[in-house]
Amino acid sequence: MDSQSDKTPLRHDHYPTTAAEYEAELTETEAEFEEQLEEVEDKVHGQVQRYLLFGALTVVVNIALFYFLAHTLGIEYQLANFIDWLLVVQGSFWLDRTFVFKHKSKTPFREMGTFYSTRVATYLIEFVMLWLGISVMGANGTITKIIGHAVAVTVNYFLSMKVVFKHKPAKEETK
C-alpha cells in the first residue's frame, strides 16, 4: 500500500476497506473515547472534591446545630435532629445545586422536592440510628449523631448524583 493512501482523511460514512484504514479508524476512535473519558473523570473528580468540601461544611453545621439544640437548649434529641435536618437540608440543596453539581435548570423547586424526598430516606436512616444508639444502647448522643450522619452523607451523594441533579441532555444533544 502506498504512503499516499495512508494520508487519506478518514470518512465516517463508510466502513474501512483496508487494514491501514481500519487501524487509523480504530486509533481515532480510541483517542476520542479516551478524551471523553478524561472529561468525565475530571468532572466526577471535581464533583467529589466539591461535595467533600461543602459536605464537610454542612457536617460541621449539622453536628454543631444538633449539639446546640439538644445539649444547650435541652430540646429532645429527635426533635433537635428534625429541626437541624430541616435547616441543613435547605442549605445543602442550594450548595449542591449551585457549587457541587453546577446544575442549571428552569425547575429548581421541582428539584428541591426531589432533593427533600431523597433526604427523607436518609433522615429515616439517621433517625433509626439515633434511636438505636441513644435510646436502646445508651450511647453518647453527639457521637451517635456523627456516625448516623456519616452514613446519611454517603447515601446522599449518590442519590443527589443519580436522582436529583442527574444530567439531562439538551434537545440538540439527543439528535
JSON list of N, CA, C and O in Angstrom, two decimals, residues 51-72:
[
{"chain": "A", "resi": 51, "resn": "TYR", "atom": "N", "xyz": [-18.13, 18.15, 46.66]},
{"chain": "A", "resi": 51, "resn": "TYR", "atom": "CA", "xyz": [-19.08, 17.54, 47.58]},
{"chain": "A", "resi": 51, "resn": "TYR", "atom": "C", "xyz": [-18.44, 17.34, 48.94]},
{"chain": "A", "resi": 51, "resn": "TYR", "atom": "O", "xyz": [-19.05, 17.59, 49.98]},
{"chain": "A", "resi": 52, "resn": "LEU", "atom": "N", "xyz": [-17.19, 16.88, 48.96]},
{"chain": "A", "resi": 52, "resn": "LEU", "atom": "CA", "xyz": [-16.49, 16.69, 50.23]},
{"chain": "A", "resi": 52, "resn": "LEU", "atom": "C", "xyz": [-16.27, 18.02, 50.95]},
{"chain": "A", "resi": 52, "resn": "LEU", "atom": "O", "xyz": [-16.45, 18.11, 52.16]},
{"chain": "A", "resi": 53, "resn": "LEU", "atom": "N", "xyz": [-15.91, 19.05, 50.20]},
{"chain": "A", "resi": 53, "resn": "LEU", "atom": "CA", "xyz": [-15.69, 20.37, 50.81]},
{"chain": "A", "resi": 53, "resn": "LEU", "atom": "C", "xyz": [-16.98, 20.92, 51.42]},
{"chain": "A", "resi": 53, "resn": "LEU", "atom": "O", "xyz": [-17.03, 21.25, 52.60]},
{"chain": "A", "resi": 54, "resn": "PHE", "atom": "N", "xyz": [-18.02, 21.01, 50.60]},
{"chain": "A", "resi": 54, "resn": "PHE", "atom": "CA", "xyz": [-19.28, 21.56, 51.10]},
{"chain": "A", "resi": 54, "resn": "PHE", "atom": "C", "xyz": [-19.96, 20.58, 52.05]},
{"chain": "A", "resi": 54, "resn": "PHE", "atom": "O", "xyz": [-20.66, 21.01, 52.97]},
{"chain": "A", "resi": 55, "resn": "GLY", "atom": "N", "xyz": [-19.74, 19.30, 51.84]},
{"chain": "A", "resi": 55, "resn": "GLY", "atom": "CA", "xyz": [-20.27, 18.30, 52.76]},
{"chain": "A", "resi": 55, "resn": "GLY", "atom": "C", "xyz": [-19.64, 18.44, 54.14]},
{"chain": "A", "resi": 55, "resn": "GLY", "atom": "O", "xyz": [-20.33, 18.34, 55.16]},
{"chain": "A", "resi": 56, "resn": "ALA", "atom": "N", "xyz": [-18.33, 18.69, 54.17]},
{"chain": "A", "resi": 56, "resn": "ALA", "atom": "CA", "xyz": [-17.65, 18.89, 55.46]},
{"chain": "A", "resi": 56, "resn": "ALA", "atom": "C", "xyz": [-18.23, 20.11, 56.18]},
{"chain": "A", "resi": 56, "resn": "ALA", "atom": "O", "xyz": [-18.46, 20.08, 57.39]},
{"chain": "A", "resi": 57, "resn": "LEU", "atom": "N", "xyz": [-18.46, 21.16, 55.41]},
{"chain": "A", "resi": 57, "resn": "LEU", "atom": "CA", "xyz": [-19.05, 22.37, 55.99]},
{"chain": "A", "resi": 57, "resn": "LEU", "atom": "C", "xyz": [-20.43, 22.07, 56.57]},
{"chain": "A", "resi": 57, "resn": "LEU", "atom": "O", "xyz": [-20.73, 22.45, 57.71]},
{"chain": "A", "resi": 58, "resn": "THR", "atom": "N", "xyz": [-21.26, 21.38, 55.81]},
{"chain": "A", "resi": 58, "resn": "THR", "atom": "CA", "xyz": [-22.61, 21.09, 56.31]},
{"chain": "A", "resi": 58, "resn": "THR", "atom": "C", "xyz": [-22.59, 20.09, 57.46]},
{"chain": "A", "resi": 58, "resn": "THR", "atom": "O", "xyz": [-23.44, 20.16, 58.35]},
{"chain": "A", "resi": 59, "resn": "VAL", "atom": "N", "xyz": [-21.61, 19.18, 57.47]},
{"chain": "A", "resi": 59, "resn": "VAL", "atom": "CA", "xyz": [-21.50, 18.24, 58.59]},
{"chain": "A", "resi": 59, "resn": "VAL", "atom": "C", "xyz": [-21.17, 19.02, 59.87]},
{"chain": "A", "resi": 59, "resn": "VAL", "atom": "O", "xyz": [-21.77, 18.77, 60.93]},
{"chain": "A", "resi": 60, "resn": "VAL", "atom": "N", "xyz": [-20.24, 19.95, 59.77]},
{"chain": "A", "resi": 60, "resn": "VAL", "atom": "CA", "xyz": [-19.88, 20.75, 60.95]},
{"chain": "A", "resi": 60, "resn": "VAL", "atom": "C", "xyz": [-21.10, 21.54, 61.44]},
{"chain": "A", "resi": 60, "resn": "VAL", "atom": "O", "xyz": [-21.40, 21.55, 62.64]},
{"chain": "A", "resi": 61, "resn": "VAL", "atom": "N", "xyz": [-21.82, 22.17, 60.51]},
{"chain": "A", "resi": 61, "resn": "VAL", "atom": "CA", "xyz": [-23.02, 22.92, 60.89]},
{"chain": "A", "resi": 61, "resn": "VAL", "atom": "C", "xyz": [-24.06, 21.96, 61.48]},
{"chain": "A", "resi": 61, "resn": "VAL", "atom": "O", "xyz": [-24.68, 22.26, 62.51]},
{"chain": "A", "resi": 62, "resn": "ASN", "atom": "N", "xyz": [-24.24, 20.81, 60.86]},
{"chain": "A", "resi": 62, "resn": "ASN", "atom": "CA", "xyz": [-25.21, 19.82, 61.31]},
{"chain": "A", "resi": 62, "resn": "ASN", "atom": "C", "xyz": [-24.92, 19.37, 62.74]},
{"chain": "A", "resi": 62, "resn": "ASN", "atom": "O", "xyz": [-25.81, 19.39, 63.60]},
{"chain": "A", "resi": 63, "resn": "ILE", "atom": "N", "xyz": [-23.69, 18.98, 63.01]},
{"chain": "A", "resi": 63, "resn": "ILE", "atom": "CA", "xyz": [-23.32, 18.48, 64.34]},
{"chain": "A", "resi": 63, "resn": "ILE", "atom": "C", "xyz": [-23.40, 19.60, 65.37]},
{"chain": "A", "resi": 63, "resn": "ILE", "atom": "O", "xyz": [-23.92, 19.42, 66.47]},
{"chain": "A", "resi": 64, "resn": "ALA", "atom": "N", "xyz": [-22.88, 20.78, 65.01]},
{"chain": "A", "resi": 64, "resn": "ALA", "atom": "CA", "xyz": [-22.90, 21.91, 65.94]},
{"chain": "A", "resi": 64, "resn": "ALA", "atom": "C", "xyz": [-24.34, 22.33, 66.27]},
{"chain": "A", "resi": 64, "resn": "ALA", "atom": "O", "xyz": [-24.67, 22.60, 67.44]},
{"chain": "A", "resi": 65, "resn": "LEU", "atom": "N", "xyz": [-25.18, 22.38, 65.25]},
{"chain": "A", "resi": 65, "resn": "LEU", "atom": "CA", "xyz": [-26.57, 22.77, 65.47]},
{"chain": "A", "resi": 65, "resn": "LEU", "atom": "C", "xyz": [-27.29, 21.72, 66.32]},
{"chain": "A", "resi": 65, "resn": "LEU", "atom": "O", "xyz": [-28.04, 22.05, 67.24]},
{"chain": "A", "resi": 66, "resn": "PHE", "atom": "N", "xyz": [-27.05, 20.45, 66.04]},
{"chain": "A", "resi": 66, "resn": "PHE", "atom": "CA", "xyz": [-27.65, 19.37, 66.85]},
{"chain": "A", "resi": 66, "resn": "PHE", "atom": "C", "xyz": [-27.19, 19.50, 68.31]},
{"chain": "A", "resi": 66, "resn": "PHE", "atom": "O", "xyz": [-28.01, 19.44, 69.23]},
{"chain": "A", "resi": 67, "resn": "TYR", "atom": "N", "xyz": [-25.90, 19.69, 68.51]},
{"chain": "A", "resi": 67, "resn": "TYR", "atom": "CA", "xyz": [-25.37, 19.83, 69.87]},
{"chain": "A", "resi": 67, "resn": "TYR", "atom": "C", "xyz": [-26.01, 21.03, 70.58]},
{"chain": "A", "resi": 67, "resn": "TYR", "atom": "O", "xyz": [-26.44, 20.92, 71.73]},
{"chain": "A", "resi": 68, "resn": "PHE", "atom": "N", "xyz": [-26.08, 22.15, 69.88]},
{"chain": "A", "resi": 68, "resn": "PHE", "atom": "CA", "xyz": [-26.67, 23.36, 70.45]},
{"chain": "A", "resi": 68, "resn": "PHE", "atom": "C", "xyz": [-28.13, 23.12, 70.83]},
{"chain": "A", "resi": 68, "resn": "PHE", "atom": "O", "xyz": [-28.56, 23.46, 71.94]},
{"chain": "A", "resi": 69, "resn": "LEU", "atom": "N", "xyz": [-28.90, 22.56, 69.91]},
{"chain": "A", "resi": 69, "resn": "LEU", "atom": "CA", "xyz": [-30.32, 22.33, 70.17]},
{"chain": "A", "resi": 69, "resn": "LEU", "atom": "C", "xyz": [-30.55, 21.31, 71.29]},
{"chain": "A", "resi": 69, "resn": "LEU", "atom": "O", "xyz": [-31.37, 21.53, 72.19]},
{"chain": "A", "resi": 70, "resn": "ALA", "atom": "N", "xyz": [-29.83, 20.19, 71.22]},
{"chain": "A", "resi": 70, "resn": "ALA", "atom": "CA", "xyz": [-30.08, 19.10, 72.16]},
{"chain": "A", "resi": 70, "resn": "ALA", "atom": "C", "xyz": [-29.43, 19.35, 73.53]},
{"chain": "A", "resi": 70, "resn": "ALA", "atom": "O", "xyz": [-30.06, 19.13, 74.56]},
{"chain": "A", "resi": 71, "resn": "HIS", "atom": "N", "xyz": [-28.19, 19.82, 73.53]},
{"chain": "A", "resi": 71, "resn": "HIS", "atom": "CA", "xyz": [-27.47, 19.93, 74.80]},
{"chain": "A", "resi": 71, "resn": "HIS", "atom": "C", "xyz": [-27.56, 21.32, 75.43]},
{"chain": "A", "resi": 71, "resn": "HIS", "atom": "O", "xyz": [-27.69, 21.43, 76.64]},
{"chain": "A", "resi": 72, "resn": "THR", "atom": "N", "xyz": [-27.48, 22.36, 74.63]},
{"chain": "A", "resi": 72, "resn": "THR", "atom": "CA", "xyz": [-27.53, 23.71, 75.19]},
{"chain": "A", "resi": 72, "resn": "THR", "atom": "C", "xyz": [-28.96, 24.14, 75.48]},
{"chain": "A", "resi": 72, "resn": "THR", "atom": "O", "xyz": [-29.26, 24.66, 76.56]}
]
